[in-house]
Amino acid sequence: MSLDSPIEDLLARALPPAYDRTRPSTSAPALVNWHLRRLRIGDIHLVENGGCRPLRVEGQGWCRAEPLHEAFWPGGADLCVSVMWAPDEKYWRRYPSGSVPRGAEQHWRDRTLATIEAVESAGFIAEERGPRRTPHHHPHNRLLVYQMPPHLDPVRQPADAWAGIEPCPPNHRRTSWYPQRSPEVEVQDVLAAVQAFDSPGYGTPEVPAGTGSCYARDVTQLVWPVGADLCTHLIWKPSPEFRLDPDGVLPAGALQHWNTRITHITDTLNAAGWQLRQRARPWDPHTDSRADLLAWRPAQ
């Protein structure tokens, strides 16, 4: 389906949303999605007669920008998102057979390259990173889309950085890490002696005073550092006694608590052969309720 001319006219006259560097999780996807719609590859829906229908250009699929925690950004970037590209419906994987329609791989490659070219024409840097995603492994592709300050050049990932390496689970061909241990379990075991962990579905544990609590989540290979054997998203929350109270008052010692605990976590992981990355902006207990970090273990 082609875009209706009134929609194109509206897109042509619309002003881009402002990007707020202090609120990148909302303002960065909003700005990139605005450009994707202008490029006629974005996610556009028309509300009519009490319903909502997508507007798609036949044969090219569509894109949507999604937020990425700053710890996942390329070094020096001042804006970064993950752009999900979904193939045209006729090339979707067939269920329950699991077969891929003829032409799906070529469609995937051609449209990915066309999307990269279109996004870069709008002034962004767009890259495929991590092991190559394919219709045999995933329902959609992902691109890292970012901007660098004028005085910095992007450090693009080499095209062969992940050559010959299969995507990590879960995916269509390998649904779980079993019998191997997942990155989340591995990093939790390293920190178990020094850090309390939240267990999903079991509520918040009794956290020893002054430690805070952690939980680990899987993270897209789009942001895995080159050469990583395992990688996970580590989330740390301060102890209740150091959190902002309902009146907006920050307890004494809160900033020191943040610095001490994150340093302790970093040192513990480093000693076990893991590396850690956090955002460039300093943590602010007045506005931040948690710390999001990228933890990875280089391949041996």
PDB file of C-alpha atoms in Angstrom:
ATOM      1  CA  MET A   1       0.000   0.000   0.000  1.00  0.00           C
ATOM      2  CA  SER A   2       1.397   3.389  -0.917  1.00  0.00           C
ATOM      3  CA  LEU A   3       1.140   6.369   1.379  1.00  0.00           C
ATOM      4  CA  ASP A   4      -1.845   8.593   0.721  1.00  0.00           C
ATOM      5  CA  SER A   5      -1.000  12.076  -0.559  1.00  0.00           C
ATOM      6  CA  PRO A   6      -2.630  13.842   2.451  1.00  0.00           C
ATOM      7  CA  ILE A   7      -0.313  11.833   4.723  1.00  0.00           C
ATOM      8  CA  GLU A   8       2.702  12.787   2.613  1.00  0.00           C
ATOM      9  CA  ASP A   9       1.644  16.430   2.743  1.00  0.00           C
ATOM     10  CA  LEU A  10       1.306  16.272   6.523  1.00  0.00           C
ATOM     11  CA  LEU A  11       4.753  14.688   6.871  1.00  0.00           C
ATOM     12  CA  ALA A  12       6.284  17.333   4.615  1.00  0.00           C
ATOM     13  CA  ARG A  13       4.926  20.165   6.766  1.00  0.00           C
ATOM     14  CA  ALA A  14       5.605  18.639  10.188  1.00  0.00           C
ATOM     15  CA  LEU A  15       8.473  19.991  12.274  1.00  0.00           C
ATOM     16  CA  PRO A  16      10.999  17.570  13.830  1.00  0.00           C
ATOM     17  CA  PRO A  17      10.652  16.993  17.575  1.00  0.00           C
ATOM     18  CA  ALA A  18      13.364  18.517  19.757  1.00  0.00           C
ATOM     19  CA  TYR A  19      16.107  16.214  20.992  1.00  0.00           C
ATOM     20  CA  ASP A  20      16.813  16.521  24.717  1.00  0.00           C
ATOM     21  CA  ARG A  21      20.207  15.084  25.658  1.00  0.00           C
ATOM     22  CA  THR A  22      19.035  14.680  29.263  1.00  0.00           C
ATOM     23  CA  ARG A  23      16.043  12.550  28.151  1.00  0.00           C
ATOM     24  CA  PRO A  24      17.440  10.405  25.333  1.00  0.00           C
ATOM     25  CA  SER A  25      15.226   7.392  26.008  1.00  0.00           C
ATOM     26  CA  THR A  26      12.168   9.286  24.773  1.00  0.00           C
ATOM     27  CA  SER A  27      13.462  12.160  22.667  1.00  0.00           C
ATOM     28  CA  ALA A  28      15.970  10.171  20.555  1.00  0.00           C
ATOM     29  CA  PRO A  29      13.431   7.583  19.267  1.00  0.00           C
ATOM     30  CA  ALA A  30      10.928  10.392  18.650  1.00  0.00           C
ATOM     31  CA  LEU A  31      13.405  12.274  16.459  1.00  0.00           C
ATOM     32  CA  VAL A  32      14.582   9.215  14.519  1.00  0.00           C
ATOM     33  CA  ASN A  33      11.016   7.977  14.015  1.00  0.00           C
ATOM     34  CA  TRP A  34      10.120  11.402  12.602  1.00  0.00           C
ATOM     35  CA  HIS A  35      12.895  10.996  10.020  1.00  0.00           C
ATOM     36  CA  LEU A  36      11.884   7.403   9.247  1.00  0.00           C
ATOM     37  CA  ARG A  37       8.349   8.531   8.499  1.00  0.00           C
ATOM     38  CA  ARG A  38       9.630  11.358   6.298  1.00  0.00           C
ATOM     39  CA  LEU A  39      11.715   8.779   4.419  1.00  0.00           C
ATOM     40  CA  ARG A  40       8.562   6.676   3.908  1.00  0.00           C
ATOM     41  CA  ILE A  41      10.043   3.691   5.734  1.00  0.00           C
ATOM     42  CA  GLY A  42       8.714   4.449   9.217  1.00  0.00           C
ATOM     43  CA  ASP A  43       5.830   3.027  11.173  1.00  0.00           C
ATOM     44  CA  ILE A  44       2.725   5.008  10.185  1.00  0.00           C
ATOM     45  CA  HIS A  45      -0.855   4.200  11.234  1.00  0.00           C
ATOM     46  CA  LEU A  46      -4.056   5.843  10.056  1.00  0.00           C
ATOM     47  CA  VAL A  47      -6.921   6.077  12.540  1.00  0.00           C
ATOM     48  CA  GLU A  48     -10.296   5.979  10.822  1.00  0.00           C
ATOM     49  CA  ASN A  49     -13.823   4.748  11.556  1.00  0.00           C
ATOM     50  CA  GLY A  50     -12.855   3.806  15.083  1.00  0.00           C
ATOM     51  CA  GLY A  51     -10.018   1.577  13.904  1.00  0.00           C
ATOM     52  CA  CYS A  52      -6.339   1.808  13.098  1.00  0.00           C
ATOM     53  CA  ARG A  53      -4.620   0.529   9.970  1.00  0.00           C
ATOM     54  CA  PRO A  54      -0.928   0.564   9.074  1.00  0.00           C
ATOM     55  CA  LEU A  55       0.238   2.444   5.977  1.00  0.00           C
ATOM     56  CA  ARG A  56       2.935   0.430   4.240  1.00  0.00           C
ATOM     57  CA  VAL A  57       4.792   0.822   0.956  1.00  0.00           C
ATOM     58  CA  GLU A  58       4.394  -2.587  -0.629  1.00  0.00           C
ATOM     59  CA  GLY A  59       7.545  -4.649  -0.961  1.00  0.00           C
ATOM     60  CA  GLN A  60       9.867  -2.734   1.346  1.00  0.00           C
ATOM     61  CA  GLY A  61       8.882  -3.514   4.947  1.00  0.00           C
ATOM     62  CA  TRP A  62       8.892  -0.846   7.631  1.00  0.00           C
ATOM     63  CA  CYS A  63      11.028   0.541  10.482  1.00  0.00           C
ATOM     64  CA  ARG A  64      10.661   1.757  14.056  1.00  0.00           C
ATOM     65  CA  ALA A  65      13.240   3.404  16.312  1.00  0.00           C
ATOM     66  CA  GLU A  66      13.484   2.100  19.883  1.00  0.00           C
ATOM     67  CA  PRO A  67      15.495   3.420  22.862  1.00  0.00           C
ATOM     68  CA  LEU A  68      18.872   2.123  23.965  1.00  0.00           C
ATOM     69  CA  HIS A  69      20.425   2.719  27.374  1.00  0.00           C
ATOM     70  CA  GLU A  70      23.402   5.062  27.135  1.00  0.00           C
ATOM     71  CA  ALA A  71      25.797   2.366  28.346  1.00  0.00           C
ATOM     72  CA  PHE A  72      25.063   0.588  25.049  1.00  0.00           C
ATOM     73  CA  TRP A  73      25.978   3.548  22.818  1.00  0.00           C
ATOM     74  CA  PRO A  74      29.153   3.754  20.698  1.00  0.00           C
ATOM     75  CA  GLY A  75      31.873   5.765  22.438  1.00  0.00           C
ATOM     76  CA  GLY A  76      31.392   9.495  22.042  1.00  0.00           C
ATOM     77  CA  ALA A  77      27.887   9.312  20.528  1.00  0.00           C
ATOM     78  CA  ASP A  78      25.439  12.006  21.614  1.00  0.00           C
ATOM     79  CA  LEU A  79      22.337  10.195  20.279  1.00  0.00           C
ATOM     80  CA  CYS A  80      21.706   6.509  19.676  1.00  0.00           C
ATOM     81  CA  VAL A  81      18.752   4.204  19.062  1.00  0.00           C
ATOM     82  CA  SER A  82      18.045   0.716  17.808  1.00  0.00           C
ATOM     83  CA  VAL A  83      16.062   0.702  14.565  1.00  0.00           C
ATOM     84  CA  MET A  84      13.991  -2.415  14.036  1.00  0.00           C
ATOM     85  CA  TRP A  85      13.281  -3.265  10.385  1.00  0.00           C
ATOM     86  CA  ALA A  86      10.426  -5.680   9.690  1.00  0.00           C
ATOM     87  CA  PRO A  87      10.191  -7.386   6.280  1.00  0.00           C
ATOM     88  CA  ASP A  88       7.229  -7.125   3.951  1.00  0.00           C
ATOM     89  CA  GLU A  89       4.458  -9.461   5.064  1.00  0.00           C
ATOM     90  CA  LYS A  90       4.813 -11.812   2.093  1.00  0.00           C
ATOM     91  CA  TYR A  91       8.351 -12.646   3.292  1.00  0.00           C
ATOM     92  CA  TRP A  92       7.425 -13.458   6.879  1.00  0.00           C
ATOM     93  CA  ARG A  93       8.488 -16.824   8.248  1.00  0.00           C
ATOM     94  CA  ARG A  94       5.707 -19.395   7.970  1.00  0.00           C
ATOM     95  CA  TYR A  95       4.344 -20.949  11.158  1.00  0.00           C
ATOM     96  CA  PRO A  96       4.179 -23.668  12.373  1.00  0.00           C
ATOM     97  CA  SER A  97       6.384 -25.133   9.593  1.00  0.00           C
ATOM     98  CA  GLY A  98       9.199 -22.649  10.219  1.00  0.00           C
ATOM     99  CA  SER A  99       9.864 -22.288   6.482  1.00  0.00           C
ATOM    100  CA  VAL A 100      11.158 -19.067   4.942  1.00  0.00           C
ATOM    101  CA  PRO A 101       9.455 -17.934   1.696  1.00  0.00           C
ATOM    102  CA  ARG A 102      11.487 -17.926  -1.493  1.00  0.00           C
ATOM    103  CA  GLY A 103      13.190 -14.579  -1.970  1.00  0.00           C
ATOM    104  CA  ALA A 104      13.121 -13.696   1.749  1.00  0.00           C
ATOM    105  CA  GLU A 105      16.901 -13.619   2.137  1.00  0.00           C
ATOM    106  CA  GLN A 106      17.377 -11.359  -0.890  1.00  0.00           C
ATOM    107  CA  HIS A 107      14.560  -9.084   0.285  1.00  0.00           C
ATOM    108  CA  TRP A 108      16.178  -8.948   3.746  1.00  0.00           C
ATOM    109  CA  ARG A 109      19.592  -7.975   2.355  1.00  0.00           C
ATOM    110  CA  ASP A 110      18.346  -5.513  -0.280  1.00  0.00           C
ATOM    111  CA  ARG A 111      16.011  -3.671   2.062  1.00  0.00           C
ATOM    112  CA  THR A 112      18.548  -3.574   4.894  1.00  0.00           C
ATOM    113  CA  LEU A 113      21.084  -1.875   2.611  1.00  0.00           C
ATOM    114  CA  ALA A 114      18.389   0.490   1.276  1.00  0.00           C
ATOM    115  CA  THR A 115      17.357   1.366   4.835  1.00  0.00           C
ATOM    116  CA  ILE A 116      20.959   2.097   5.845  1.00  0.00           C
ATOM    117  CA  GLU A 117      21.348   4.375   2.803  1.00  0.00           C
ATOM    118  CA  ALA A 118      18.085   6.185   3.561  1.00  0.00           C
ATOM    119  CA  VAL A 119      18.868   6.690   7.259  1.00  0.00           C
ATOM    120  CA  GLU A 120      22.351   7.994   6.501  1.00  0.00           C
ATOM    121  CA  SER A 121      20.872  10.452   3.968  1.00  0.00           C
ATOM    122  CA  ALA A 122      19.103  12.052   6.970  1.00  0.00           C
ATOM    123  CA  GLY A 123      22.426  12.730   8.713  1.00  0.00           C
ATOM    124  CA  PHE A 124      22.695   9.658  10.963  1.00  0.00           C
ATOM    125  CA  ILE A 125      25.185   6.791  11.043  1.00  0.00           C
ATOM    126  CA  ALA A 126      23.532   3.402  10.519  1.00  0.00           C
ATOM    127  CA  GLU A 127      25.219   0.029  10.978  1.00  0.00           C
ATOM    128  CA  GLU A 128      24.500  -3.651  11.232  1.00  0.00           C
ATOM    129  CA  ARG A 129      26.435  -4.823  14.284  1.00  0.00           C
ATOM    130  CA  GLY A 130      26.909  -8.180  15.911  1.00  0.00           C
ATOM    131  CA  PRO A 131      26.438 -11.556  14.186  1.00  0.00           C
ATOM    132  CA  ARG A 132      24.349 -11.066  11.067  1.00  0.00           C
ATOM    133  CA  ARG A 133      20.633 -11.494  11.610  1.00  0.00           C
ATOM    134  CA  THR A 134      18.784 -13.511   8.965  1.00  0.00           C
ATOM    135  CA  PRO A 135      15.180 -14.598   8.328  1.00  0.00           C
ATOM    136  CA  HIS A 136      16.297 -18.097   9.364  1.00  0.00           C
ATOM    137  CA  HIS A 137      17.181 -16.808  12.834  1.00  0.00           C
ATOM    138  CA  HIS A 138      14.984 -13.786  13.566  1.00  0.00           C
ATOM    139  CA  PRO A 139      11.640 -12.221  12.620  1.00  0.00           C
ATOM    140  CA  HIS A 140      13.273  -8.853  11.896  1.00  0.00           C
ATOM    141  CA  ASN A 141      16.608  -7.113  11.481  1.00  0.00           C
ATOM    142  CA  ARG A 142      18.132  -4.396  13.687  1.00  0.00           C
ATOM    143  CA  LEU A 143      20.383  -1.430  12.954  1.00  0.00           C
ATOM    144  CA  LEU A 144      22.387   0.734  15.323  1.00  0.00           C
ATOM    145  CA  VAL A 145      21.557   4.345  14.394  1.00  0.00           C
ATOM    146  CA  TYR A 146      23.495   7.150  16.045  1.00  0.00           C
ATOM    147  CA  GLN A 147      25.021  10.614  15.755  1.00  0.00           C
ATOM    148  CA  MET A 148      28.479  11.834  16.739  1.00  0.00           C
ATOM    149  CA  PRO A 149      29.449  15.381  17.751  1.00  0.00           C
ATOM    150  CA  PRO A 150      30.891  17.391  14.820  1.00  0.00           C
ATOM    151  CA  HIS A 151      34.467  17.033  16.095  1.00  0.00           C
ATOM    152  CA  LEU A 152      34.359  13.213  16.353  1.00  0.00           C
ATOM    153  CA  ASP A 153      34.350  10.614  13.588  1.00  0.00           C
ATOM    154  CA  PRO A 154      32.419   7.380  14.031  1.00  0.00           C
ATOM    155  CA  VAL A 155      34.399   4.226  14.692  1.00  0.00           C
ATOM    156  CA  ARG A 156      32.493   1.804  12.519  1.00  0.00           C
ATOM    157  CA  GLN A 157      32.528  -1.883  13.326  1.00  0.00           C
ATOM    158  CA  PRO A 158      34.508  -3.902  10.736  1.00  0.00           C
ATOM    159  CA  ALA A 159      32.195  -5.733   8.340  1.00  0.00           C
ATOM    160  CA  ASP A 160      33.840  -9.077   9.172  1.00  0.00           C
ATOM    161  CA  ALA A 161      33.991  -8.535  12.939  1.00  0.00           C
ATOM    162  CA  TRP A 162      31.508 -11.346  13.588  1.00  0.00           C
ATOM    163  CA  ALA A 163      32.145 -13.458  10.486  1.00  0.00           C
ATOM    164  CA  GLY A 164      31.302 -17.120  11.018  1.00  0.00           C
ATOM    165  CA  ILE A 165      29.723 -16.561  14.442  1.00  0.00           C
ATOM    166  CA  GLU A 166      26.131 -17.701  14.908  1.00  0.00           C
ATOM    167  CA  PRO A 167      23.667 -15.376  16.684  1.00  0.00           C
ATOM    168  CA  CYS A 168      23.261 -16.127  20.370  1.00  0.00           C
ATOM    169  CA  PRO A 169      19.975 -17.562  21.679  1.00  0.00           C
ATOM    170  CA  PRO A 170      17.103 -17.135  21.828  1.00  0.00           C
ATOM    171  CA  ASN A 171      16.435 -17.376  18.102  1.00  0.00           C
ATOM    172  CA  HIS A 172      14.503 -19.585  15.692  1.00  0.00           C
ATOM    173  CA  ARG A 173      17.301 -22.158  15.459  1.00  0.00           C
ATOM    174  CA  ARG A 174      18.371 -22.144  19.089  1.00  0.00           C
ATOM    175  CA  THR A 175      15.635 -21.233  21.520  1.00  0.00           C
ATOM    176  CA  SER A 176      17.695 -21.149  24.725  1.00  0.00           C
ATOM    177  CA  TRP A 177      21.240 -21.180  26.116  1.00  0.00           C
ATOM    178  CA  TYR A 178      20.769 -24.695  27.538  1.00  0.00           C
ATOM    179  CA  PRO A 179      22.886 -26.755  28.119  1.00  0.00           C
ATOM    180  CA  GLN A 180      25.214 -23.762  28.396  1.00  0.00           C
ATOM    181  CA  ARG A 181      24.676 -21.170  31.112  1.00  0.00           C
ATOM    182  CA  SER A 182      23.226 -17.848  30.080  1.00  0.00           C
ATOM    183  CA  PRO A 183      25.197 -14.599  30.506  1.00  0.00           C
ATOM    184  CA  GLU A 184      22.696 -13.535  33.168  1.00  0.00           C
ATOM    185  CA  VAL A 185      23.388 -16.609  35.301  1.00  0.00           C
ATOM    186  CA  GLU A 186      27.144 -16.303  34.781  1.00  0.00           C
ATOM    187  CA  VAL A 187      27.333 -12.673  35.914  1.00  0.00           C
ATOM    188  CA  GLN A 188      24.961 -13.265  38.808  1.00  0.00           C
ATOM    189  CA  ASP A 189      27.193 -16.072  40.099  1.00  0.00           C
ATOM    190  CA  VAL A 190      30.237 -13.799  39.955  1.00  0.00           C
ATOM    191  CA  LEU A 191      28.489 -11.126  42.018  1.00  0.00           C
ATOM    192  CA  ALA A 192      26.562 -13.417  44.374  1.00  0.00           C
ATOM    193  CA  ALA A 193      28.982 -12.968  47.253  1.00  0.00           C
ATOM    194  CA  VAL A 194      28.928  -9.163  47.162  1.00  0.00           C
ATOM    195  CA  GLN A 195      25.557  -8.195  45.705  1.00  0.00           C
ATOM    196  CA  ALA A 196      21.911  -9.077  46.308  1.00  0.00           C
ATOM    197  CA  PHE A 197      19.911 -10.049  43.196  1.00  0.00           C
ATOM    198  CA  ASP A 198      16.241  -9.613  42.396  1.00  0.00           C
ATOM    199  CA  SER A 199      14.576 -12.809  41.187  1.00  0.00           C
ATOM    200  CA  PRO A 200      11.819 -12.179  38.602  1.00  0.00           C
ATOM    201  CA  GLY A 201       8.506 -13.488  39.868  1.00  0.00           C
ATOM    202  CA  TYR A 202       9.697 -13.867  43.435  1.00  0.00           C
ATOM    203  CA  GLY A 203       9.609 -10.282  44.633  1.00  0.00           C
ATOM    204  CA  THR A 204      12.415  -8.185  46.019  1.00  0.00           C
ATOM    205  CA  PRO A 205      14.865 -10.026  48.272  1.00  0.00           C
ATOM    206  CA  GLU A 206      15.865  -8.895  51.711  1.00  0.00           C
ATOM    207  CA  VAL A 207      18.705  -6.623  50.725  1.00  0.00           C
ATOM    208  CA  PRO A 208      21.552  -6.190  53.204  1.00  0.00           C
ATOM    209  CA  ALA A 209      21.772  -2.554  54.260  1.00  0.00           C
ATOM    210  CA  GLY A 210      24.045  -0.503  52.064  1.00  0.00           C
ATOM    211  CA  THR A 211      24.334  -2.905  49.099  1.00  0.00           C
ATOM    212  CA  GLY A 212      21.316  -2.244  46.899  1.00  0.00           C
ATOM    213  CA  SER A 213      20.056  -4.934  44.532  1.00  0.00           C
ATOM    214  CA  CYS A 214      20.758  -6.102  40.984  1.00  0.00           C
ATOM    215  CA  TYR A 215      19.114  -7.975  38.199  1.00  0.00           C
ATOM    216  CA  ALA A 216      20.518  -9.046  34.832  1.00  0.00           C
ATOM    217  CA  ARG A 217      18.652  -9.093  31.519  1.00  0.00           C
ATOM    218  CA  ASP A 218      19.566 -10.345  28.069  1.00  0.00           C
ATOM    219  CA  VAL A 219      20.692  -7.696  25.609  1.00  0.00           C
ATOM    220  CA  THR A 220      20.597  -7.560  21.821  1.00  0.00           C
ATOM    221  CA  GLN A 221      23.837  -8.569  20.091  1.00  0.00           C
ATOM    222  CA  LEU A 222      23.542  -5.289  18.212  1.00  0.00           C
ATOM    223  CA  VAL A 223      25.422  -3.752  21.169  1.00  0.00           C
ATOM    224  CA  TRP A 224      27.775  -6.598  22.117  1.00  0.00           C
ATOM    225  CA  PRO A 225      31.420  -5.446  21.995  1.00  0.00           C
ATOM    226  CA  VAL A 226      33.479  -7.158  19.279  1.00  0.00           C
ATOM    227  CA  GLY A 227      35.054 -10.312  20.675  1.00  0.00           C
ATOM    228  CA  ALA A 228      32.565 -10.736  23.514  1.00  0.00           C
ATOM    229  CA  ASP A 229      31.849 -14.325  24.468  1.00  0.00           C
ATOM    230  CA  LEU A 230      28.991 -13.383  26.820  1.00  0.00           C
ATOM    231  CA  CYS A 231      27.207 -10.076  27.388  1.00  0.00           C
ATOM    232  CA  THR A 232      24.339  -8.929  29.560  1.00  0.00           C
ATOM    233  CA  HIS A 233      22.447  -5.850  30.719  1.00  0.00           C
ATOM    234  CA  LEU A 234      23.152  -5.338  34.429  1.00  0.00           C
ATOM    235  CA  ILE A 235      20.758  -3.147  36.399  1.00  0.00           C
ATOM    236  CA  TRP A 236      21.618  -1.908  39.889  1.00  0.00           C
ATOM    237  CA  LYS A 237      19.183  -0.223  42.281  1.00  0.00           C
ATOM    238  CA  PRO A 238      20.272   1.651  45.415  1.00  0.00           C
ATOM    239  CA  SER A 239      19.336   0.485  48.886  1.00  0.00           C
ATOM    240  CA  PRO A 240      15.942   1.793  50.066  1.00  0.00           C
ATOM    241  CA  GLU A 241      17.577   3.982  52.704  1.00  0.00           C
ATOM    242  CA  PHE A 242      19.423   5.895  49.956  1.00  0.00           C
ATOM    243  CA  ARG A 243      16.544   6.428  47.562  1.00  0.00           C
ATOM    244  CA  LEU A 244      14.780   9.723  46.943  1.00  0.00           C
ATOM    245  CA  ASP A 245      11.878  10.029  49.383  1.00  0.00           C
ATOM    246  CA  PRO A 246       8.304  10.980  48.338  1.00  0.00           C
ATOM    247  CA  ASP A 247       9.012  14.634  49.214  1.00  0.00           C
ATOM    248  CA  GLY A 248      11.957  14.740  46.805  1.00  0.00           C
ATOM    249  CA  VAL A 249      14.581  14.777  49.555  1.00  0.00           C
ATOM    250  CA  LEU A 250      17.761  12.778  48.949  1.00  0.00           C
ATOM    251  CA  PRO A 251      19.202  11.069  52.067  1.00  0.00           C
ATOM    252  CA  ALA A 252      22.707  12.056  53.126  1.00  0.00           C
ATOM    253  CA  GLY A 253      25.378   9.803  51.643  1.00  0.00           C
ATOM    254  CA  ALA A 254      23.297   8.744  48.608  1.00  0.00           C
ATOM    255  CA  LEU A 255      25.854   9.772  45.988  1.00  0.00           C
ATOM    256  CA  GLN A 256      28.659   8.061  47.895  1.00  0.00           C
ATOM    257  CA  HIS A 257      26.480   4.934  48.111  1.00  0.00           C
ATOM    258  CA  TRP A 258      26.058   4.945  44.317  1.00  0.00           C
ATOM    259  CA  ASN A 259      29.759   5.446  43.649  1.00  0.00           C
ATOM    260  CA  THR A 260      30.879   2.875  46.217  1.00  0.00           C
ATOM    261  CA  ARG A 261      28.537   0.131  45.096  1.00  0.00           C
ATOM    262  CA  ILE A 262      29.088   0.582  41.343  1.00  0.00           C
ATOM    263  CA  THR A 263      32.850   0.602  41.932  1.00  0.00           C
ATOM    264  CA  HIS A 264      32.557  -2.577  44.021  1.00  0.00           C
ATOM    265  CA  ILE A 265      30.513  -4.308  41.311  1.00  0.00           C
ATOM    266  CA  THR A 266      32.981  -3.201  38.625  1.00  0.00           C
ATOM    267  CA  ASP A 267      36.026  -4.373  40.594  1.00  0.00           C
ATOM    268  CA  THR A 268      34.435  -7.753  41.335  1.00  0.00           C
ATOM    269  CA  LEU A 269      33.552  -8.401  37.701  1.00  0.00           C
ATOM    270  CA  ASN A 270      36.942  -7.182  36.473  1.00  0.00           C
ATOM    271  CA  ALA A 271      38.679  -9.611  38.826  1.00  0.00           C
ATOM    272  CA  ALA A 272      36.657 -12.460  37.287  1.00  0.00           C
ATOM    273  CA  GLY A 273      37.555 -11.477  33.710  1.00  0.00           C
ATOM    274  CA  TRP A 274      34.473  -9.419  32.902  1.00  0.00           C
ATOM    275  CA  GLN A 275      34.408  -5.854  31.643  1.00  0.00           C
ATOM    276  CA  LEU A 276      31.823  -3.207  32.401  1.00  0.00           C
ATOM    277  CA  ARG A 277      30.632  -0.097  30.642  1.00  0.00           C
ATOM    278  CA  GLN A 278      28.339   2.617  31.975  1.00  0.00           C
ATOM    279  CA  ARG A 279      27.093   5.858  30.490  1.00  0.00           C
ATOM    280  CA  ALA A 280      29.390   8.852  30.100  1.00  0.00           C
ATOM    281  CA  ARG A 281      27.014  11.218  31.967  1.00  0.00           C
ATOM    282  CA  PRO A 282      27.484  11.039  35.756  1.00  0.00           C
ATOM    283  CA  TRP A 283      24.754   9.303  37.709  1.00  0.00           C
ATOM    284  CA  ASP A 284      22.454  11.682  39.570  1.00  0.00           C
ATOM    285  CA  PRO A 285      20.483  10.120  42.483  1.00  0.00           C
ATOM    286  CA  HIS A 286      18.087  13.100  42.284  1.00  0.00           C
ATOM    287  CA  THR A 287      16.864  12.033  38.834  1.00  0.00           C
ATOM    288  CA  ASP A 288      18.118   8.448  38.327  1.00  0.00           C
ATOM    289  CA  SER A 289      16.377   5.596  40.083  1.00  0.00           C
ATOM    290  CA  ARG A 290      18.851   2.951  38.912  1.00  0.00           C
ATOM    291  CA  ALA A 291      22.090   2.385  37.007  1.00  0.00           C
ATOM    292  CA  ASP A 292      22.087   0.497  33.692  1.00  0.00           C
ATOM    293  CA  LEU A 293      25.417  -1.099  32.742  1.00  0.00           C
ATOM    294  CA  LEU A 294      26.733  -3.347  29.996  1.00  0.00           C
ATOM    295  CA  ALA A 295      28.739  -6.309  31.292  1.00  0.00           C
ATOM    296  CA  TRP A 296      30.633  -8.635  28.963  1.00  0.00           C
ATOM    297  CA  ARG A 297      33.253 -11.343  29.037  1.00  0.00           C
ATOM    298  CA  PRO A 298      35.792 -11.435  26.199  1.00  0.00           C
ATOM    299  CA  ALA A 299      36.247 -14.745  24.416  1.00  0.00           C
ATOM    300  CA  GLN A 300      39.204 -16.782  25.682  1.00  0.00           C
TER     301      GLN A 300
END
